mmCIF file of C-alpha atoms in Angstrom:
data_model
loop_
_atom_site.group_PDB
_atom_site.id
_atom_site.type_symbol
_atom_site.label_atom_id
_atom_site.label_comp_id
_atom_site.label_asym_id
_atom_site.label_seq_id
_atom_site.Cartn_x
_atom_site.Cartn_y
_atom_site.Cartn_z
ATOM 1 C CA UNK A 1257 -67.156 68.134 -14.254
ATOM 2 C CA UNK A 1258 -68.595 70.813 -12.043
ATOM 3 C CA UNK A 1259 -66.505 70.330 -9.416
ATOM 4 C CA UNK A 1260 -63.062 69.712 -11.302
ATOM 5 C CA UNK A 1261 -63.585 73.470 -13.380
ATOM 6 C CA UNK A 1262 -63.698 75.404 -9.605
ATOM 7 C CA UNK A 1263 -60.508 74.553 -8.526
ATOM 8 C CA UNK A 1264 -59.360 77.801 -9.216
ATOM 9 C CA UNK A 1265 -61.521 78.650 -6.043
ATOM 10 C CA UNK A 1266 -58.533 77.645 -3.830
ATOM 11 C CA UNK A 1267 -56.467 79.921 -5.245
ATOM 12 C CA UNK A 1268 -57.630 83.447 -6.230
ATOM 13 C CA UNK A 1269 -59.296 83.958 -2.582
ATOM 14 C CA UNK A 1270 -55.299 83.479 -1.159
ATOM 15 C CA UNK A 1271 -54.273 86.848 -3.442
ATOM 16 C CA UNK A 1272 -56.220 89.525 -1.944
ATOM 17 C CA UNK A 1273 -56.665 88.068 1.426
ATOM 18 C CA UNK A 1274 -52.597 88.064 1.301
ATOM 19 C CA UNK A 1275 -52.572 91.837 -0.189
ATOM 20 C CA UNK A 1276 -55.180 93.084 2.470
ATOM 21 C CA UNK A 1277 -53.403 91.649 5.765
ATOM 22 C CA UNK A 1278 -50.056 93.525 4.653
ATOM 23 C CA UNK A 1279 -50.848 95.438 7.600
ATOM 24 C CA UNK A 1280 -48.730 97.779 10.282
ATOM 25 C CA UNK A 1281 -48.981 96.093 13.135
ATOM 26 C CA UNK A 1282 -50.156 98.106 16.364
ATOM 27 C CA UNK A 1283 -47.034 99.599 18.756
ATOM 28 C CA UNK A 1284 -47.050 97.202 22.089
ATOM 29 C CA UNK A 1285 -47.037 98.685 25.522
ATOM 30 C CA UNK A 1286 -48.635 102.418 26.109
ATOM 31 C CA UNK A 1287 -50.522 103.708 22.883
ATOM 32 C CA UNK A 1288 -48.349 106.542 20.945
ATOM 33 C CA UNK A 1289 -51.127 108.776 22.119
ATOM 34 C CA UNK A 1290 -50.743 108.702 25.478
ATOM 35 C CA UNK A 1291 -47.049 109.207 25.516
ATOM 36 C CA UNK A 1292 -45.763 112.543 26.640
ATOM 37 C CA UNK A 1293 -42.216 112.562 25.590
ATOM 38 C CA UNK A 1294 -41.528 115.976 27.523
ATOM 39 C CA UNK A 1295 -41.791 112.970 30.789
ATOM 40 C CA UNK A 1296 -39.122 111.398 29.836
ATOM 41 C CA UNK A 1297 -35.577 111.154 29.845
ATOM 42 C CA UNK A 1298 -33.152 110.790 27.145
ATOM 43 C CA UNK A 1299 -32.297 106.942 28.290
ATOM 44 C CA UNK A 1300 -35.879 106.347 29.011
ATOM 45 C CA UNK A 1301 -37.080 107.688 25.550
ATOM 46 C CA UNK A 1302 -34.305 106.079 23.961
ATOM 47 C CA UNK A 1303 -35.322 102.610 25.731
ATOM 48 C CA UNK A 1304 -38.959 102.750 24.828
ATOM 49 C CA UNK A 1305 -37.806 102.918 20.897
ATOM 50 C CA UNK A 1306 -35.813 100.196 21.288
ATOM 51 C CA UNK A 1307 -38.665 98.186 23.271
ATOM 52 C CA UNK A 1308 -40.958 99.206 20.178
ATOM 53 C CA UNK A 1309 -38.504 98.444 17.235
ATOM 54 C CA UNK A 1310 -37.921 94.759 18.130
ATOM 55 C CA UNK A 1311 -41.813 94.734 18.867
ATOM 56 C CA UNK A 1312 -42.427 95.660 15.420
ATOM 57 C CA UNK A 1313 -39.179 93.167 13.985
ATOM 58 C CA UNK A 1314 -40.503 90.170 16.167
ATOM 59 C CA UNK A 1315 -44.847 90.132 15.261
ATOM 60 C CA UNK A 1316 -46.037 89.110 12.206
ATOM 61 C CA UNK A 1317 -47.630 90.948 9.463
ATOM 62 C CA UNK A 1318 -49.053 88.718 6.648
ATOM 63 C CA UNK A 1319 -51.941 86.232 7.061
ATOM 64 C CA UNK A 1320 -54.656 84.543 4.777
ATOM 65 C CA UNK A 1321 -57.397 81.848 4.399
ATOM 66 C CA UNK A 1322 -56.779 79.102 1.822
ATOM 67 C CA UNK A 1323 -59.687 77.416 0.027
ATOM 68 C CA UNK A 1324 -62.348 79.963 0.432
ATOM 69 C CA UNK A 1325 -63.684 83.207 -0.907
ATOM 70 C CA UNK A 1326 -62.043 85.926 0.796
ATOM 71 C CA UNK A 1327 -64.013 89.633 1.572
ATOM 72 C CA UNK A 1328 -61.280 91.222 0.139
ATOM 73 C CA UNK A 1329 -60.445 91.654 -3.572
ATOM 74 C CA UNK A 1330 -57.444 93.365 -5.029
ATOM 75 C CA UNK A 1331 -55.572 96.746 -4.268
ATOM 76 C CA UNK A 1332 -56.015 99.192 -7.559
ATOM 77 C CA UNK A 1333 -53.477 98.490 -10.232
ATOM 78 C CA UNK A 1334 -52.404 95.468 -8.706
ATOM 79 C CA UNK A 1335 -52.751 92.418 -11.112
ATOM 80 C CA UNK A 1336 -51.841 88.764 -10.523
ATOM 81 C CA UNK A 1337 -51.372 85.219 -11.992
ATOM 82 C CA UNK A 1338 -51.619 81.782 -10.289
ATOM 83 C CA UNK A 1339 -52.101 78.566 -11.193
ATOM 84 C CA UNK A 1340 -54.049 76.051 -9.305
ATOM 85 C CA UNK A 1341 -53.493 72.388 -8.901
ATOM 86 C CA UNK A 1342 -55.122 68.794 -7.511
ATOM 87 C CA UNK A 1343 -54.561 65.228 -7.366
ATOM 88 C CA UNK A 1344 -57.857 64.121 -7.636
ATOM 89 C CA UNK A 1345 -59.630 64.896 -10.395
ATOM 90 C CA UNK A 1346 -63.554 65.746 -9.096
ATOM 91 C CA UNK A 1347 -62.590 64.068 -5.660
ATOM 92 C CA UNK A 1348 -62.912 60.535 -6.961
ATOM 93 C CA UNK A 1349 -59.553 59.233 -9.224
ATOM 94 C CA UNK A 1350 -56.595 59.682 -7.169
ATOM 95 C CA UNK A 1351 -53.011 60.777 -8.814
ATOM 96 C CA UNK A 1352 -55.596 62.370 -11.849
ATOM 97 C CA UNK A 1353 -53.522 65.778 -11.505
ATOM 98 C CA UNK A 1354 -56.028 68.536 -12.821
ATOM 99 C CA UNK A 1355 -55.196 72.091 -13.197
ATOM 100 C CA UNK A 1356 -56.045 75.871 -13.739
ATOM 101 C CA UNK A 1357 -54.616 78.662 -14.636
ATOM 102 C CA UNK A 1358 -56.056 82.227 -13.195
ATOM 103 C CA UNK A 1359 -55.641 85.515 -13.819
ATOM 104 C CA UNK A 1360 -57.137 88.846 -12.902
ATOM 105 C CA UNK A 1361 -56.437 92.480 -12.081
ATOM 106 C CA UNK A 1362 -57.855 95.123 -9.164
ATOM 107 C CA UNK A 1363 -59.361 98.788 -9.812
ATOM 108 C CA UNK A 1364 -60.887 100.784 -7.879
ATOM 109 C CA UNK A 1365 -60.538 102.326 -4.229
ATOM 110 C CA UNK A 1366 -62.534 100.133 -1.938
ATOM 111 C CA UNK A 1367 -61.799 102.077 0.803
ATOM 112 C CA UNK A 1368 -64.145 104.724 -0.390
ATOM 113 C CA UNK A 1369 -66.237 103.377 -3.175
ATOM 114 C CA UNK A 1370 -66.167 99.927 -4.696
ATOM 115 C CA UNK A 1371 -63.480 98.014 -5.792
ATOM 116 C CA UNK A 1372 -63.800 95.907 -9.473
ATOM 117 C CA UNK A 1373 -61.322 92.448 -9.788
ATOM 118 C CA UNK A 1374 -62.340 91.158 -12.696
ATOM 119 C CA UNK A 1375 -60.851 87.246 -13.261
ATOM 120 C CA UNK A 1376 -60.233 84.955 -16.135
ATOM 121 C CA UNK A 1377 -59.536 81.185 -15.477
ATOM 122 C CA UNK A 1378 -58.193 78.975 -17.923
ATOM 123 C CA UNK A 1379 -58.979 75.278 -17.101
ATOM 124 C CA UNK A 1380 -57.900 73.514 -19.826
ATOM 125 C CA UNK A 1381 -54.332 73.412 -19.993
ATOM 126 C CA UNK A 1382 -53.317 70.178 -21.529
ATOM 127 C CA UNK A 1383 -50.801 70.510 -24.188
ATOM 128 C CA UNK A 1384 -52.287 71.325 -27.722
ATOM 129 C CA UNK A 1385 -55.916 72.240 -25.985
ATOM 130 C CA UNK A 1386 -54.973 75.105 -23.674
ATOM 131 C CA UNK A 1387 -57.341 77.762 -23.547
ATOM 132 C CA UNK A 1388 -60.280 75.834 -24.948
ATOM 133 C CA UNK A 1389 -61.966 75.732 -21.664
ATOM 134 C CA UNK A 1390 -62.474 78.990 -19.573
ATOM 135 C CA UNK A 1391 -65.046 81.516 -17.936
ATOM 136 C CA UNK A 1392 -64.852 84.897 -16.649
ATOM 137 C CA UNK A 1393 -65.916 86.187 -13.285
ATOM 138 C CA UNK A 1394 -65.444 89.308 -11.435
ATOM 139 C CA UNK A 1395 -65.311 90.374 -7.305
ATOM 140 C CA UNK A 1396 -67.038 93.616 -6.373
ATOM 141 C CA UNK A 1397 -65.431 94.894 -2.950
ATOM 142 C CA UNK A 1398 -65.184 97.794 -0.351
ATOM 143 C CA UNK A 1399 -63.113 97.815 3.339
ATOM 144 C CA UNK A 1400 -64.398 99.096 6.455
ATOM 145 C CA UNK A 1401 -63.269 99.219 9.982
ATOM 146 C CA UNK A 1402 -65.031 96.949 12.648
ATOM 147 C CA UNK A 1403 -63.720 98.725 15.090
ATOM 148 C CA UNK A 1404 -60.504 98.564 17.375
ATOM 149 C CA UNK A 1405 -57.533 97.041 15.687
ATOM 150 C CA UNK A 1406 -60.005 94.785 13.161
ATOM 151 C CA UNK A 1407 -60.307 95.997 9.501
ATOM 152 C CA UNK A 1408 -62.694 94.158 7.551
ATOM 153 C CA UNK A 1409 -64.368 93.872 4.240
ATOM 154 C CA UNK A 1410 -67.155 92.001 1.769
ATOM 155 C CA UNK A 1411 -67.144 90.999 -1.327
ATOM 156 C CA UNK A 1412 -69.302 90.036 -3.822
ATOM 157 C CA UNK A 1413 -68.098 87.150 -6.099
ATOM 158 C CA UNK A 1414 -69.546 86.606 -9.581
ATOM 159 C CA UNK A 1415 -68.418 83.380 -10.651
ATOM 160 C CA UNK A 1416 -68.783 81.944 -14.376
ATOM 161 C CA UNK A 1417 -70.300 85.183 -16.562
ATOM 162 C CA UNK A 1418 -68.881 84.705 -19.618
ATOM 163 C CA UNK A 1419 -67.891 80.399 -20.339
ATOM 164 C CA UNK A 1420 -66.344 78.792 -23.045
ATOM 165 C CA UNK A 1421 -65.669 74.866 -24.064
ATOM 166 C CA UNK A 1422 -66.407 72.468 -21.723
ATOM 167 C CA UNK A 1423 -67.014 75.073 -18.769
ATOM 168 C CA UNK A 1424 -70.017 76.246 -20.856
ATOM 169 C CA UNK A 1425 -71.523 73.086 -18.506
ATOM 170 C CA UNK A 1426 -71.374 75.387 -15.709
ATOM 171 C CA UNK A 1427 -74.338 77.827 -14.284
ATOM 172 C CA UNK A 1428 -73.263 81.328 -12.994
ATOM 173 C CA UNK A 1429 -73.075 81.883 -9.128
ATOM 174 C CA UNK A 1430 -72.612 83.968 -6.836
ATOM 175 C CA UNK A 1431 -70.610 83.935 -3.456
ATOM 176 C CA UNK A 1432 -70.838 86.843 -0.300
ATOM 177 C CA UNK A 1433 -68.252 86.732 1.785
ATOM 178 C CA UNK A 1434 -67.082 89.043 4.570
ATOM 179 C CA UNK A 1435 -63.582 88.525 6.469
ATOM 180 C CA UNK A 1436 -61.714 90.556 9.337
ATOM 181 C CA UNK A 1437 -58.497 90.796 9.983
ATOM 182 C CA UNK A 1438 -56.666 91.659 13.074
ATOM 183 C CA UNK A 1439 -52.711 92.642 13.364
ATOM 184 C CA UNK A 1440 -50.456 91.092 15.609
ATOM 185 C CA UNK A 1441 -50.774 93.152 18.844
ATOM 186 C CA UNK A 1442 -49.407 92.507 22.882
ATOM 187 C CA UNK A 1443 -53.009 90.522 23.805
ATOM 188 C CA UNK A 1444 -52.721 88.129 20.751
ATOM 189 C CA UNK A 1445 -48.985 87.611 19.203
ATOM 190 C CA UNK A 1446 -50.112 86.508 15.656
ATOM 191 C CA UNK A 1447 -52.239 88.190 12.988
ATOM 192 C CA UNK A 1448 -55.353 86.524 12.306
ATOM 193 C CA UNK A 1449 -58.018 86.426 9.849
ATOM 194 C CA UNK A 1450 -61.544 85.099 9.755
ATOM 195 C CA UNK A 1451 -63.521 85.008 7.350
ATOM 196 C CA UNK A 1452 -67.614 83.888 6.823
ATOM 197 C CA UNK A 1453 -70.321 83.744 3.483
ATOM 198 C CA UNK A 1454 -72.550 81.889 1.550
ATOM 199 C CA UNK A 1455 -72.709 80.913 -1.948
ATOM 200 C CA UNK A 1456 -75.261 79.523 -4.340
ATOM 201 C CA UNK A 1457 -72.762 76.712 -5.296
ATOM 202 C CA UNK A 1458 -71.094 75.505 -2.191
ATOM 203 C CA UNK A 1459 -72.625 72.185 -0.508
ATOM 204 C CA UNK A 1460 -72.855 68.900 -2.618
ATOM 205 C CA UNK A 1461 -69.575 69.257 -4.324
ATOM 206 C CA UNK A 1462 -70.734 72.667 -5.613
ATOM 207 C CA UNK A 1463 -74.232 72.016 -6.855
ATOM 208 C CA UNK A 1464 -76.177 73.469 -3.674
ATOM 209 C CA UNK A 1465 -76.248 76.440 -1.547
ATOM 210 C CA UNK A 1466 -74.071 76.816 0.929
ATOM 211 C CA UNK A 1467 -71.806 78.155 3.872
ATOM 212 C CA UNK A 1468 -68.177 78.870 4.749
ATOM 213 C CA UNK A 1469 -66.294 80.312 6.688
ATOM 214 C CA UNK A 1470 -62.616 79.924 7.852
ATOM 215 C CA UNK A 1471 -59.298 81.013 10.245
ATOM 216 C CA UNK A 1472 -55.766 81.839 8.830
ATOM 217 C CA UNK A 1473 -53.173 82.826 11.340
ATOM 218 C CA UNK A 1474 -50.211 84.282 10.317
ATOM 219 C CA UNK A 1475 -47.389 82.244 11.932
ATOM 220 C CA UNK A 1476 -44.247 84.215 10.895
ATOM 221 C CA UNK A 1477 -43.554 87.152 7.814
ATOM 222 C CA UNK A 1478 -42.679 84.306 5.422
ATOM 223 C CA UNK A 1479 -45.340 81.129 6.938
ATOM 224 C CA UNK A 1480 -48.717 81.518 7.759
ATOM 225 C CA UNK A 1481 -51.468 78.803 8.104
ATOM 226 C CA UNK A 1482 -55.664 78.423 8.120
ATOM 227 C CA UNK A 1483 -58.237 76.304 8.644
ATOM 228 C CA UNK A 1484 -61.623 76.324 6.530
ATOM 229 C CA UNK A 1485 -64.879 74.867 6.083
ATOM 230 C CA UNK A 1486 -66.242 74.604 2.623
ATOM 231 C CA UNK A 1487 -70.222 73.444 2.324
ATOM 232 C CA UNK A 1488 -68.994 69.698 2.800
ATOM 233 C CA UNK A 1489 -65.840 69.329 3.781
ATOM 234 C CA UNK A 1490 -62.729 70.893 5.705
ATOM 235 C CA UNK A 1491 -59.796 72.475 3.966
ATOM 236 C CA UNK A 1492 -56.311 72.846 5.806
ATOM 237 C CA UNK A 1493 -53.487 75.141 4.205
ATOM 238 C CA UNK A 1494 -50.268 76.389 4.705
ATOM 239 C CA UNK A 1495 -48.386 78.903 2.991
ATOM 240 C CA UNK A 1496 -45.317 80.777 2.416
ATOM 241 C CA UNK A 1497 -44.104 84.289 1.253
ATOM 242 C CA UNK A 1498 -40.839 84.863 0.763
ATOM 243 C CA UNK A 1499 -39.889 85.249 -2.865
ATOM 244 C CA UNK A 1500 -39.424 88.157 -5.703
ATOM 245 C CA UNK A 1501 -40.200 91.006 -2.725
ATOM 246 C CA UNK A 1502 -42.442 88.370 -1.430
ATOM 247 C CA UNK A 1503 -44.807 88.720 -4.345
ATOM 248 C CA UNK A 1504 -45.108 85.493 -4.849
ATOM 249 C CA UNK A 1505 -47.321 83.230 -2.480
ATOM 250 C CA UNK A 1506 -47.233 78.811 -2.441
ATOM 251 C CA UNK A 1507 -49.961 77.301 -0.887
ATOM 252 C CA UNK A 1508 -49.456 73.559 -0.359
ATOM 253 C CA UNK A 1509 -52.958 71.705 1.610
ATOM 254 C CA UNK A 1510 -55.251 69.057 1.797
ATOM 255 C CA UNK A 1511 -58.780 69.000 0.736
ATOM 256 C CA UNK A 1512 -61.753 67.156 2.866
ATOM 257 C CA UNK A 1513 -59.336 66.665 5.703
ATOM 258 C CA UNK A 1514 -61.635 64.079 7.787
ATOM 259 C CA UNK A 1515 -62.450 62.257 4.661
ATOM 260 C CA UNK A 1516 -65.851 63.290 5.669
ATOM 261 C CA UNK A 1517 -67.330 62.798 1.801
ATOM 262 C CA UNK A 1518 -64.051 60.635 0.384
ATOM 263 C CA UNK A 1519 -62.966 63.700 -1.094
ATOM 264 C CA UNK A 1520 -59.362 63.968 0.580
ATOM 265 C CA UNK A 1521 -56.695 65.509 -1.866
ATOM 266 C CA UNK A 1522 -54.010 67.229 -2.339
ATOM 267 C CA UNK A 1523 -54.248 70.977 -3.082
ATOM 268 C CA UNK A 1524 -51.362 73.044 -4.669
ATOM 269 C CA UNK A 1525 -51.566 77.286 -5.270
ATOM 270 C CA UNK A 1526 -48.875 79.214 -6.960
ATOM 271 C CA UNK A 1527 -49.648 82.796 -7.287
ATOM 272 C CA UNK A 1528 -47.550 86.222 -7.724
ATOM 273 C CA UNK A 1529 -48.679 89.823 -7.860
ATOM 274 C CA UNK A 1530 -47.529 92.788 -8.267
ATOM 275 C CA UNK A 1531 -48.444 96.847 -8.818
ATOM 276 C CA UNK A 1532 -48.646 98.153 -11.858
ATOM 277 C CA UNK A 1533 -47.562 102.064 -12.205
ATOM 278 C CA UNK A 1534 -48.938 104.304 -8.669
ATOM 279 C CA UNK A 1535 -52.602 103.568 -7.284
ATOM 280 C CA UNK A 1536 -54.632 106.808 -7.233
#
């Protein structure tokens, strides 16, 4: 039971990750600073704004980790709804679809102070008992700059503080994660984000303490793809952007990929977000 109310795990840590790596990617060839235009001729000029345009057109610029917690949480004003999906209902019944529906909102500037995402998550959403199961958490944020091209940032997840029907089984926790991401640039041609943490219910299908950590590379502006390790098992995603202003994301992947715990499932994330009036 543990297990089968966290699914919505898999999907909220897609949304900011997504929002965050919305990044300008860096011009290729000589940096902007060092560029004297007074040097150079009209052609030449001309040329190198050409050369920088379809460097800009041609690199991605959108890239997340699927199945973990993410060090990022949500822009201010910018709210979102998902829903969350499996096959196999606490990793043991196969074609047991289970399900949960998540939804949450950003404020704060975590650039300079800290950022507040609160979440609710719905997990019972059988017909005639939807809602009666539920909890509340919220992610406590803040960016910084690792330096060079990497922007980073760590979050604190609070995970079941308020609970309601059958998730009233569950015990809070509490996840730190911290991820990096760098833009596509001339020395590496795709984005890429890593993230790493620990969390008090991770390892023994979410009972223990535990690790992860994981890689998403963004593969094009509309397909990206990661690779994650989740206290037990191995979580492999892809996903796609490309929709409503590319608001929405779909993450399709598959859960305990070696089959390392007889856990392997299918794992399905629909999520969209958008801003709501101007951030401050």
């Amino acid at each position: 039971m543990r297990r089968l109310l966290r699914i919505a795990m898999l999907l909220f840590p897609a949304v900011p990750g997504t929002v965050a790596a919305q990044v300008p990617p860096p011009l290729p060839g000589i940096a902007a600073a060092e560029i004297d235009p007074s040097t150079l001729s009209d052609e030449e000029l001309l040329d190198l704004l050409n050369q920088l345009e379809r460097g800009r057109q041609r690199r991605p610029t959108r890239v997340s980790n699927f199945g973990v917690p993410s060090g990022f949480g949500l822009p201010s004003r910018v709210g979102f709804v998902g829903l969350a999906a499996t096959n196999k209902r606490d990793r043991r019944f196969e074609d047991d679809w289970d399900a949960s529906l998540v939804f949450g909102m950003g404020f704060g500037d975590a650039d300079r102070a800290i950022a507040v995402t609160p979440m609710v998550d719905i997990t019972s959403l059988t017909p005639y008992h939807i809602g009666e199961s539920g909890k509340i958490g919220v992610t406590l944020s803040r960016n910084f700059s690792f330096g060079g091209t990497w922007q980073g940032g760590v979050a604190l997840d609070l995970q079941n503080l308020v609970t309601w029907g059958d998730s009233n089984l569950l015990n809070p926790d509490a996840n730190l994660a911290v991820s990096g991401i760098r833009p596509a640039d001339e020395a590496f041609g795709l984005p890429m984000m890593l993230t790493f943490g620990y969390g008090s219910g991770i390892r023994d299908r979410g009972t223990e303490p535990g690790v992860f950590g994981g890689v998403g590379l963004g593969l094009s502006d509309r397909y990206g793809a990661s690779l994650s390790w989740y206290g037990d098992e191995w979580i492999g995603g892809v996903a796609t952007w490309g929709l409503a202003q590319r608001n929405l994301q779909i993450s399709l992947g598959v859960g305990d990929i070696t089959d390392r715990i007889s856990g392997r499932r299918l794992l399905v994330a629909v999520s969209f977000a958008r801003a709501f009036g101007r951030a401050p």
